[in-house]
Amino acid sequence: MFFFGCKTTRIYVPGERKVVIENIYGEYYSIADEYFKMKNYSKAAEFYTKAASSESLHNAAYFNAARSFALAKNWDEAKRIYLEIEAADGKNFEVKQSLAYVYAMSGDFEKSEEMYKVLIETNPDLSEALVNYTIILLSQEKYEDAKTNLDLLKEKFPDEEKIKSIQEKITAWEESQTPSDEDEIPEELREDILEE
């Protein structure tokens, strides 16, 4: 009589591999969240990008990867991802607002201004867009337009905390535009007055 030893063989359950892989992506997402909490945005972006390969986590992970890249000041990578998300979901104002911010931070003020203007027109109750648009105008020294937006900001969102700093910048600009008494005196008469 021959007995064969009991050999254990791994029996694969259908779909098990997919579940294991999804669990790994879930772990990547959790690791990314922890890095994000620690403000290590580059590492968070790395793990969110890995987690974005998951079917169930893709949208959230990809958006968070873009956000992490932006917070890590990796504007090119943040812009690339936001543009992909915008192409897939062109009506998402949160993505558009993030993209406008990334354009501003990467120095493309014209594109940022254009995007904020559209955001304000399509979402008039979005105070953050109006604030950022006004700041973009100030950075480009478009003070008259910024002043108009400040008035709108005061009217629609009187409790907005950034009104004061925006007002200070506009006031400083207005004061620099006001001629002093000395500026009003013609150059040839200034010497005569100073000699007296």
PDB file of C-alpha atoms in Angstrom:
ATOM      1  CA  MET A   1       0.000   0.000   0.000  1.00  0.00           C
ATOM      2  CA  PHE A   2       1.264   3.387  -0.964  1.00  0.00           C
ATOM      3  CA  PHE A   3       0.258   6.536   0.774  1.00  0.00           C
ATOM      4  CA  PHE A   4       0.944   9.874  -0.654  1.00  0.00           C
ATOM      5  CA  GLY A   5       1.594  12.702   1.692  1.00  0.00           C
ATOM      6  CA  CYS A   6      -0.962  15.346   1.972  1.00  0.00           C
ATOM      7  CA  LYS A   7       0.364  18.081  -0.206  1.00  0.00           C
ATOM      8  CA  THR A   8      -1.180  21.465   0.360  1.00  0.00           C
ATOM      9  CA  THR A   9      -1.767  23.382  -2.748  1.00  0.00           C
ATOM     10  CA  ARG A  10      -2.940  26.914  -2.918  1.00  0.00           C
ATOM     11  CA  ILE A  11      -6.422  27.140  -4.262  1.00  0.00           C
ATOM     12  CA  TYR A  12      -7.149  30.458  -5.870  1.00  0.00           C
ATOM     13  CA  VAL A  13     -10.566  31.861  -5.411  1.00  0.00           C
ATOM     14  CA  PRO A  14     -11.899  33.656  -8.500  1.00  0.00           C
ATOM     15  CA  GLY A  15     -11.472  37.407  -8.102  1.00  0.00           C
ATOM     16  CA  GLU A  16      -9.147  37.065  -5.119  1.00  0.00           C
ATOM     17  CA  ARG A  17      -6.184  38.600  -6.929  1.00  0.00           C
ATOM     18  CA  LYS A  18      -8.233  41.675  -7.797  1.00  0.00           C
ATOM     19  CA  VAL A  19      -9.276  42.077  -4.160  1.00  0.00           C
ATOM     20  CA  VAL A  20      -5.663  41.785  -2.995  1.00  0.00           C
ATOM     21  CA  ILE A  21      -4.538  44.401  -5.517  1.00  0.00           C
ATOM     22  CA  GLU A  22      -7.371  46.764  -4.529  1.00  0.00           C
ATOM     23  CA  ASN A  23      -6.333  46.337  -0.870  1.00  0.00           C
ATOM     24  CA  ILE A  24      -2.780  47.329  -1.773  1.00  0.00           C
ATOM     25  CA  TYR A  25      -4.070  50.460  -3.507  1.00  0.00           C
ATOM     26  CA  GLY A  26      -6.138  51.167  -0.409  1.00  0.00           C
ATOM     27  CA  GLU A  27      -2.957  50.960   1.656  1.00  0.00           C
ATOM     28  CA  TYR A  28      -1.221  53.372  -0.716  1.00  0.00           C
ATOM     29  CA  TYR A  29      -4.114  55.779  -0.231  1.00  0.00           C
ATOM     30  CA  SER A  30      -3.884  55.475   3.566  1.00  0.00           C
ATOM     31  CA  ILE A  31      -0.130  56.068   3.465  1.00  0.00           C
ATOM     32  CA  ALA A  32      -0.695  59.114   1.249  1.00  0.00           C
ATOM     33  CA  ASP A  33      -3.247  60.485   3.736  1.00  0.00           C
ATOM     34  CA  GLU A  34      -0.712  60.146   6.545  1.00  0.00           C
ATOM     35  CA  TYR A  35       1.991  61.920   4.564  1.00  0.00           C
ATOM     36  CA  PHE A  36      -0.537  64.647   3.735  1.00  0.00           C
ATOM     37  CA  LYS A  37      -1.346  65.101   7.446  1.00  0.00           C
ATOM     38  CA  MET A  38       2.392  65.414   8.138  1.00  0.00           C
ATOM     39  CA  LYS A  39       2.565  68.055   5.370  1.00  0.00           C
ATOM     40  CA  ASN A  40       5.023  65.955   3.389  1.00  0.00           C
ATOM     41  CA  TYR A  41       3.198  66.783   0.176  1.00  0.00           C
ATOM     42  CA  SER A  42       5.762  65.304  -2.220  1.00  0.00           C
ATOM     43  CA  LYS A  43       5.480  61.879  -0.595  1.00  0.00           C
ATOM     44  CA  ALA A  44       1.694  62.221  -0.364  1.00  0.00           C
ATOM     45  CA  ALA A  45       1.567  62.960  -4.097  1.00  0.00           C
ATOM     46  CA  GLU A  46       3.726  59.909  -4.813  1.00  0.00           C
ATOM     47  CA  PHE A  47       1.403  57.547  -2.938  1.00  0.00           C
ATOM     48  CA  TYR A  48      -1.821  59.175  -4.171  1.00  0.00           C
ATOM     49  CA  THR A  49      -0.503  58.667  -7.701  1.00  0.00           C
ATOM     50  CA  LYS A  50       0.067  54.961  -6.966  1.00  0.00           C
ATOM     51  CA  ALA A  51      -3.420  54.662  -5.438  1.00  0.00           C
ATOM     52  CA  ALA A  52      -4.919  56.307  -8.535  1.00  0.00           C
ATOM     53  CA  SER A  53      -4.367  53.039 -10.415  1.00  0.00           C
ATOM     54  CA  SER A  54      -7.297  51.631  -8.472  1.00  0.00           C
ATOM     55  CA  GLU A  55     -10.665  51.667 -10.218  1.00  0.00           C
ATOM     56  CA  SER A  56     -12.526  52.505  -7.025  1.00  0.00           C
ATOM     57  CA  LEU A  57     -10.031  55.077  -5.688  1.00  0.00           C
ATOM     58  CA  HIS A  58      -8.956  56.649  -8.969  1.00  0.00           C
ATOM     59  CA  ASN A  59     -10.918  59.908  -8.902  1.00  0.00           C
ATOM     60  CA  ALA A  60     -10.266  60.787  -5.268  1.00  0.00           C
ATOM     61  CA  ALA A  61      -6.620  59.691  -5.377  1.00  0.00           C
ATOM     62  CA  TYR A  62      -5.895  61.551  -8.606  1.00  0.00           C
ATOM     63  CA  PHE A  63      -7.484  64.770  -7.361  1.00  0.00           C
ATOM     64  CA  ASN A  64      -5.564  64.491  -4.070  1.00  0.00           C
ATOM     65  CA  ALA A  65      -2.351  63.823  -6.013  1.00  0.00           C
ATOM     66  CA  ALA A  66      -2.855  67.065  -7.954  1.00  0.00           C
ATOM     67  CA  ARG A  67      -3.601  68.934  -4.743  1.00  0.00           C
ATOM     68  CA  SER A  68      -0.487  67.480  -3.096  1.00  0.00           C
ATOM     69  CA  PHE A  69       1.679  68.408  -6.072  1.00  0.00           C
ATOM     70  CA  ALA A  70       0.328  71.966  -5.847  1.00  0.00           C
ATOM     71  CA  LEU A  71       1.059  72.174  -2.126  1.00  0.00           C
ATOM     72  CA  ALA A  72       4.553  70.837  -2.833  1.00  0.00           C
ATOM     73  CA  LYS A  73       4.888  73.676  -5.385  1.00  0.00           C
ATOM     74  CA  ASN A  74       5.327  71.223  -8.237  1.00  0.00           C
ATOM     75  CA  TRP A  75       3.165  73.396 -10.492  1.00  0.00           C
ATOM     76  CA  ASP A  76       3.828  71.523 -13.739  1.00  0.00           C
ATOM     77  CA  GLU A  77       2.726  68.162 -12.373  1.00  0.00           C
ATOM     78  CA  ALA A  78      -0.276  69.682 -10.574  1.00  0.00           C
ATOM     79  CA  LYS A  79      -1.310  71.458 -13.780  1.00  0.00           C
ATOM     80  CA  ARG A  80      -0.939  68.289 -15.853  1.00  0.00           C
ATOM     81  CA  ILE A  81      -3.233  66.311 -13.547  1.00  0.00           C
ATOM     82  CA  TYR A  82      -5.790  69.099 -13.109  1.00  0.00           C
ATOM     83  CA  LEU A  83      -5.977  69.481 -16.891  1.00  0.00           C
ATOM     84  CA  GLU A  84      -6.646  65.745 -17.244  1.00  0.00           C
ATOM     85  CA  ILE A  85      -9.350  65.903 -14.588  1.00  0.00           C
ATOM     86  CA  GLU A  86     -10.865  68.993 -16.198  1.00  0.00           C
ATOM     87  CA  ALA A  87     -10.958  67.218 -19.570  1.00  0.00           C
ATOM     88  CA  ALA A  88     -12.916  64.377 -17.960  1.00  0.00           C
ATOM     89  CA  ASP A  89     -15.151  66.605 -15.813  1.00  0.00           C
ATOM     90  CA  GLY A  90     -15.298  70.073 -17.343  1.00  0.00           C
ATOM     91  CA  LYS A  91     -18.052  71.304 -15.029  1.00  0.00           C
ATOM     92  CA  ASN A  92     -16.225  70.742 -11.748  1.00  0.00           C
ATOM     93  CA  PHE A  93     -15.642  74.264 -10.429  1.00  0.00           C
ATOM     94  CA  GLU A  94     -13.329  72.993  -7.686  1.00  0.00           C
ATOM     95  CA  VAL A  95     -10.943  71.644 -10.314  1.00  0.00           C
ATOM     96  CA  LYS A  96     -11.192  74.867 -12.325  1.00  0.00           C
ATOM     97  CA  GLN A  97     -10.486  76.946  -9.230  1.00  0.00           C
ATOM     98  CA  SER A  98      -7.473  74.790  -8.352  1.00  0.00           C
ATOM     99  CA  LEU A  99      -6.224  75.061 -11.924  1.00  0.00           C
ATOM    100  CA  ALA A 100      -6.609  78.856 -11.875  1.00  0.00           C
ATOM    101  CA  TYR A 101      -4.572  78.928  -8.669  1.00  0.00           C
ATOM    102  CA  VAL A 102      -1.846  76.734 -10.187  1.00  0.00           C
ATOM    103  CA  TYR A 103      -1.651  78.999 -13.246  1.00  0.00           C
ATOM    104  CA  ALA A 104      -1.223  82.012 -10.968  1.00  0.00           C
ATOM    105  CA  MET A 105       1.447  80.370  -8.864  1.00  0.00           C
ATOM    106  CA  SER A 106       3.372  79.239 -11.922  1.00  0.00           C
ATOM    107  CA  GLY A 107       3.375  82.807 -13.264  1.00  0.00           C
ATOM    108  CA  ASP A 108       0.733  82.529 -15.991  1.00  0.00           C
ATOM    109  CA  PHE A 109      -1.338  85.414 -14.621  1.00  0.00           C
ATOM    110  CA  GLU A 110      -3.191  86.004 -17.861  1.00  0.00           C
ATOM    111  CA  LYS A 111      -4.551  82.439 -17.963  1.00  0.00           C
ATOM    112  CA  SER A 112      -5.311  82.543 -14.245  1.00  0.00           C
ATOM    113  CA  GLU A 113      -7.163  85.843 -14.597  1.00  0.00           C
ATOM    114  CA  GLU A 114      -9.184  84.445 -17.486  1.00  0.00           C
ATOM    115  CA  MET A 115     -10.161  81.336 -15.507  1.00  0.00           C
ATOM    116  CA  TYR A 116     -11.102  83.277 -12.360  1.00  0.00           C
ATOM    117  CA  LYS A 117     -13.244  85.622 -14.436  1.00  0.00           C
ATOM    118  CA  VAL A 118     -15.195  82.659 -15.853  1.00  0.00           C
ATOM    119  CA  LEU A 119     -15.488  81.119 -12.385  1.00  0.00           C
ATOM    120  CA  ILE A 120     -16.976  84.320 -10.990  1.00  0.00           C
ATOM    121  CA  GLU A 121     -19.450  84.581 -13.850  1.00  0.00           C
ATOM    122  CA  THR A 122     -20.592  80.965 -13.475  1.00  0.00           C
ATOM    123  CA  ASN A 123     -20.417  80.843  -9.639  1.00  0.00           C
ATOM    124  CA  PRO A 124     -21.194  84.352  -8.369  1.00  0.00           C
ATOM    125  CA  ASP A 125     -21.486  83.152  -4.763  1.00  0.00           C
ATOM    126  CA  LEU A 126     -17.943  81.802  -4.641  1.00  0.00           C
ATOM    127  CA  SER A 127     -16.098  84.330  -2.477  1.00  0.00           C
ATOM    128  CA  GLU A 128     -12.728  82.595  -2.766  1.00  0.00           C
ATOM    129  CA  ALA A 129     -12.718  82.997  -6.549  1.00  0.00           C
ATOM    130  CA  LEU A 130     -13.508  86.716  -6.272  1.00  0.00           C
ATOM    131  CA  VAL A 131     -10.778  87.207  -3.666  1.00  0.00           C
ATOM    132  CA  ASN A 132      -8.183  85.360  -5.735  1.00  0.00           C
ATOM    133  CA  TYR A 133      -9.224  87.175  -8.906  1.00  0.00           C
ATOM    134  CA  THR A 134      -8.805  90.523  -7.135  1.00  0.00           C
ATOM    135  CA  ILE A 135      -5.368  89.488  -5.856  1.00  0.00           C
ATOM    136  CA  ILE A 136      -4.345  88.457  -9.386  1.00  0.00           C
ATOM    137  CA  LEU A 137      -5.428  91.876 -10.648  1.00  0.00           C
ATOM    138  CA  LEU A 138      -3.363  93.556  -7.924  1.00  0.00           C
ATOM    139  CA  SER A 139      -0.319  91.475  -8.798  1.00  0.00           C
ATOM    140  CA  GLN A 140      -0.601  92.713 -12.378  1.00  0.00           C
ATOM    141  CA  GLU A 141      -1.056  96.290 -11.169  1.00  0.00           C
ATOM    142  CA  LYS A 142      -4.588  96.494 -12.575  1.00  0.00           C
ATOM    143  CA  TYR A 143      -5.659  98.633  -9.645  1.00  0.00           C
ATOM    144  CA  GLU A 144      -8.821 100.115 -11.127  1.00  0.00           C
ATOM    145  CA  ASP A 145     -10.226  96.645 -11.884  1.00  0.00           C
ATOM    146  CA  ALA A 146      -9.116  95.418  -8.463  1.00  0.00           C
ATOM    147  CA  LYS A 147     -10.884  98.374  -6.853  1.00  0.00           C
ATOM    148  CA  THR A 148     -14.113  97.516  -8.687  1.00  0.00           C
ATOM    149  CA  ASN A 149     -13.834  93.913  -7.475  1.00  0.00           C
ATOM    150  CA  LEU A 150     -13.091  95.070  -3.942  1.00  0.00           C
ATOM    151  CA  ASP A 151     -16.348  97.037  -3.941  1.00  0.00           C
ATOM    152  CA  LEU A 152     -18.182  93.932  -5.119  1.00  0.00           C
ATOM    153  CA  LEU A 153     -16.419  91.863  -2.471  1.00  0.00           C
ATOM    154  CA  LYS A 154     -17.455  94.302   0.272  1.00  0.00           C
ATOM    155  CA  GLU A 155     -21.033  94.260  -0.964  1.00  0.00           C
ATOM    156  CA  LYS A 156     -21.441  90.494  -1.417  1.00  0.00           C
ATOM    157  CA  PHE A 157     -19.078  89.128   1.238  1.00  0.00           C
ATOM    158  CA  PRO A 158     -18.629  91.828   3.899  1.00  0.00           C
ATOM    159  CA  ASP A 159     -17.173  89.346   6.404  1.00  0.00           C
ATOM    160  CA  GLU A 160     -14.386  88.180   4.061  1.00  0.00           C
ATOM    161  CA  GLU A 161     -11.156  88.403   6.059  1.00  0.00           C
ATOM    162  CA  LYS A 162      -8.941  89.374   3.106  1.00  0.00           C
ATOM    163  CA  ILE A 163     -10.874  92.595   2.409  1.00  0.00           C
ATOM    164  CA  LYS A 164      -8.633  94.536   4.799  1.00  0.00           C
ATOM    165  CA  SER A 165      -5.330  93.548   3.156  1.00  0.00           C
ATOM    166  CA  ILE A 166      -6.732  94.134  -0.337  1.00  0.00           C
ATOM    167  CA  GLN A 167      -8.047  97.542   0.783  1.00  0.00           C
ATOM    168  CA  GLU A 168      -4.616  98.447   2.187  1.00  0.00           C
ATOM    169  CA  LYS A 169      -2.915  97.683  -1.134  1.00  0.00           C
ATOM    170  CA  ILE A 170      -5.445  99.696  -3.110  1.00  0.00           C
ATOM    171  CA  THR A 171      -5.243 102.593  -0.645  1.00  0.00           C
ATOM    172  CA  ALA A 172      -1.433 102.600  -0.905  1.00  0.00           C
ATOM    173  CA  TRP A 173      -1.747 102.684  -4.706  1.00  0.00           C
ATOM    174  CA  GLU A 174      -4.295 105.553  -4.565  1.00  0.00           C
ATOM    175  CA  GLU A 175      -2.032 107.542  -2.263  1.00  0.00           C
ATOM    176  CA  SER A 176       0.872 107.046  -4.638  1.00  0.00           C
ATOM    177  CA  GLN A 177      -1.313 108.428  -7.430  1.00  0.00           C
ATOM    178  CA  THR A 178      -2.234 111.583  -5.522  1.00  0.00           C
ATOM    179  CA  PRO A 179       0.170 114.375  -6.412  1.00  0.00           C
ATOM    180  CA  SER A 180       1.874 116.046  -3.468  1.00  0.00           C
ATOM    181  CA  ASP A 181       1.902 119.834  -3.143  1.00  0.00           C
ATOM    182  CA  GLU A 182       5.482 119.817  -4.405  1.00  0.00           C
ATOM    183  CA  ASP A 183       4.483 117.882  -7.542  1.00  0.00           C
ATOM    184  CA  GLU A 184       1.994 120.593  -8.436  1.00  0.00           C
ATOM    185  CA  ILE A 185       4.696 123.301  -8.500  1.00  0.00           C
ATOM    186  CA  PRO A 186       6.378 123.602 -11.900  1.00  0.00           C
ATOM    187  CA  GLU A 187      10.046 122.593 -11.886  1.00  0.00           C
ATOM    188  CA  GLU A 188      11.346 126.067 -12.765  1.00  0.00           C
ATOM    189  CA  LEU A 189       9.476 127.622  -9.820  1.00  0.00           C
ATOM    190  CA  ARG A 190      10.584 125.024  -7.252  1.00  0.00           C
ATOM    191  CA  GLU A 191      14.122 126.407  -7.130  1.00  0.00           C
ATOM    192  CA  ASP A 192      12.836 129.947  -6.575  1.00  0.00           C
ATOM    193  CA  ILE A 193      10.623 128.812  -3.711  1.00  0.00           C
ATOM    194  CA  LEU A 194      13.393 126.776  -2.087  1.00  0.00           C
ATOM    195  CA  GLU A 195      15.815 129.772  -2.226  1.00  0.00           C
ATOM    196  CA  GLU A 196      13.434 132.057  -0.352  1.00  0.00           C
TER     197      GLU A 196
END
